[in-house]
Amino acid sequence: MEEKRIMVDHEAFLIGIKPAICRRMIPQLEKLMPQLGKYPHMIDADGSYLFFQNQELMEKTIWHQWSMWNGVQRNIIGYWG
């Protein structure tokens, strides 16, 4: 009988099951950079990498984050410009 194991998040990403992953630069990630570096990605202010399956998904995520932050500013600061 074949033993089953739980798939790691980067494995699920690389075979297309997971739409995005977020990782800090650690030795395991450095080993995967030749594969992951081919995907659209951004680096957060804290040094975390966010990889996406495609450019469209990355752009939608950026737009949603900007929209959410803009809404928060309007609610907190009262800016409606």
PDB file of C-alpha atoms in Angstrom, residues 4-74:
ATOM      1  CA  LYS A   4       0.212   9.186   1.478  1.00  0.00           C
ATOM      2  CA  ARG A   5       1.766  12.434   2.628  1.00  0.00           C
ATOM      3  CA  ILE A   6       0.496  15.971   2.924  1.00  0.00           C
ATOM      4  CA  MET A   7       1.563  18.237   0.084  1.00  0.00           C
ATOM      5  CA  VAL A   8       3.639  21.291   1.032  1.00  0.00           C
ATOM      6  CA  ASP A   9       2.245  24.665  -0.113  1.00  0.00           C
ATOM      7  CA  HIS A  10       5.024  25.350  -2.630  1.00  0.00           C
ATOM      8  CA  GLU A  11       4.456  21.916  -4.189  1.00  0.00           C
ATOM      9  CA  ALA A  12       0.756  22.712  -4.603  1.00  0.00           C
ATOM     10  CA  PHE A  13       1.677  26.075  -6.147  1.00  0.00           C
ATOM     11  CA  LEU A  14       4.158  24.583  -8.603  1.00  0.00           C
ATOM     12  CA  ILE A  15       1.606  22.083  -9.948  1.00  0.00           C
ATOM     13  CA  GLY A  16      -1.075  24.787 -10.236  1.00  0.00           C
ATOM     14  CA  ILE A  17      -3.385  23.849  -7.360  1.00  0.00           C
ATOM     15  CA  LYS A  18      -2.607  26.871  -5.185  1.00  0.00           C
ATOM     16  CA  PRO A  19      -3.058  30.306  -6.858  1.00  0.00           C
ATOM     17  CA  ALA A  20      -0.401  32.113  -4.804  1.00  0.00           C
ATOM     18  CA  ILE A  21       2.110  31.605  -2.005  1.00  0.00           C
ATOM     19  CA  CYS A  22       3.818  33.956   0.403  1.00  0.00           C
ATOM     20  CA  ARG A  23       7.249  33.057   1.753  1.00  0.00           C
ATOM     21  CA  ARG A  24      10.151  34.716   3.522  1.00  0.00           C
ATOM     22  CA  MET A  25      13.604  34.092   2.091  1.00  0.00           C
ATOM     23  CA  ILE A  26      14.819  30.958   3.851  1.00  0.00           C
ATOM     24  CA  PRO A  27      17.263  28.288   2.646  1.00  0.00           C
ATOM     25  CA  GLN A  28      14.412  26.112   1.327  1.00  0.00           C
ATOM     26  CA  LEU A  29      13.080  29.024  -0.722  1.00  0.00           C
ATOM     27  CA  GLU A  30      16.519  29.812  -2.119  1.00  0.00           C
ATOM     28  CA  LYS A  31      16.636  26.263  -3.512  1.00  0.00           C
ATOM     29  CA  LEU A  32      13.261  26.814  -5.220  1.00  0.00           C
ATOM     30  CA  MET A  33      14.044  30.266  -6.678  1.00  0.00           C
ATOM     31  CA  PRO A  34      15.038  28.905 -10.117  1.00  0.00           C
ATOM     32  CA  GLN A  35      11.495  27.489 -10.410  1.00  0.00           C
ATOM     33  CA  LEU A  36       9.583  30.179  -8.503  1.00  0.00           C
ATOM     34  CA  GLY A  37      11.450  33.087 -10.105  1.00  0.00           C
ATOM     35  CA  LYS A  38       9.675  32.338 -13.401  1.00  0.00           C
ATOM     36  CA  TYR A  39       6.322  33.316 -11.840  1.00  0.00           C
ATOM     37  CA  PRO A  40       5.086  36.900 -11.414  1.00  0.00           C
ATOM     38  CA  HIS A  41       5.970  38.038  -7.910  1.00  0.00           C
ATOM     39  CA  MET A  42       6.438  40.971  -5.610  1.00  0.00           C
ATOM     40  CA  ILE A  43       8.512  41.524  -2.503  1.00  0.00           C
ATOM     41  CA  ASP A  44       6.806  42.987   0.560  1.00  0.00           C
ATOM     42  CA  ALA A  45       8.370  45.622   2.818  1.00  0.00           C
ATOM     43  CA  ASP A  46       9.288  42.927   5.349  1.00  0.00           C
ATOM     44  CA  GLY A  47      11.140  40.882   2.714  1.00  0.00           C
ATOM     45  CA  SER A  48       8.401  38.330   2.094  1.00  0.00           C
ATOM     46  CA  TYR A  49       7.958  37.094  -1.454  1.00  0.00           C
ATOM     47  CA  LEU A  50       4.467  36.743  -2.888  1.00  0.00           C
ATOM     48  CA  PHE A  51       4.328  34.521  -5.983  1.00  0.00           C
ATOM     49  CA  PHE A  52       1.315  34.289  -8.323  1.00  0.00           C
ATOM     50  CA  GLN A  53       0.309  31.787 -10.996  1.00  0.00           C
ATOM     51  CA  ASN A  54      -0.105  34.593 -13.554  1.00  0.00           C
ATOM     52  CA  GLN A  55       0.211  38.344 -14.105  1.00  0.00           C
ATOM     53  CA  GLU A  56      -3.557  38.925 -14.084  1.00  0.00           C
ATOM     54  CA  LEU A  57      -3.918  37.380 -10.624  1.00  0.00           C
ATOM     55  CA  MET A  58      -1.067  39.542  -9.318  1.00  0.00           C
ATOM     56  CA  GLU A  59      -2.602  42.719 -10.765  1.00  0.00           C
ATOM     57  CA  LYS A  60      -6.033  41.903  -9.292  1.00  0.00           C
ATOM     58  CA  THR A  61      -4.470  41.312  -5.890  1.00  0.00           C
ATOM     59  CA  ILE A  62      -2.596  44.620  -6.028  1.00  0.00           C
ATOM     60  CA  TRP A  63      -5.799  46.415  -7.077  1.00  0.00           C
ATOM     61  CA  HIS A  64      -7.801  44.833  -4.229  1.00  0.00           C
ATOM     62  CA  GLN A  65      -5.125  45.725  -1.675  1.00  0.00           C
ATOM     63  CA  TRP A  66      -5.019  49.324  -2.921  1.00  0.00           C
ATOM     64  CA  SER A  67      -8.830  49.558  -2.919  1.00  0.00           C
ATOM     65  CA  MET A  68      -9.033  48.153   0.591  1.00  0.00           C
ATOM     66  CA  TRP A  69      -6.346  50.556   1.891  1.00  0.00           C
ATOM     67  CA  ASN A  70      -8.033  53.474   0.155  1.00  0.00           C
ATOM     68  CA  GLY A  71     -11.330  52.541   1.837  1.00  0.00           C
ATOM     69  CA  VAL A  72      -9.635  52.299   5.235  1.00  0.00           C
ATOM     70  CA  GLN A  73      -8.109  55.743   4.779  1.00  0.00           C
ATOM     71  CA  ARG A  74     -11.494  57.192   3.898  1.00  0.00           C
TER      72      ARG A  74
END
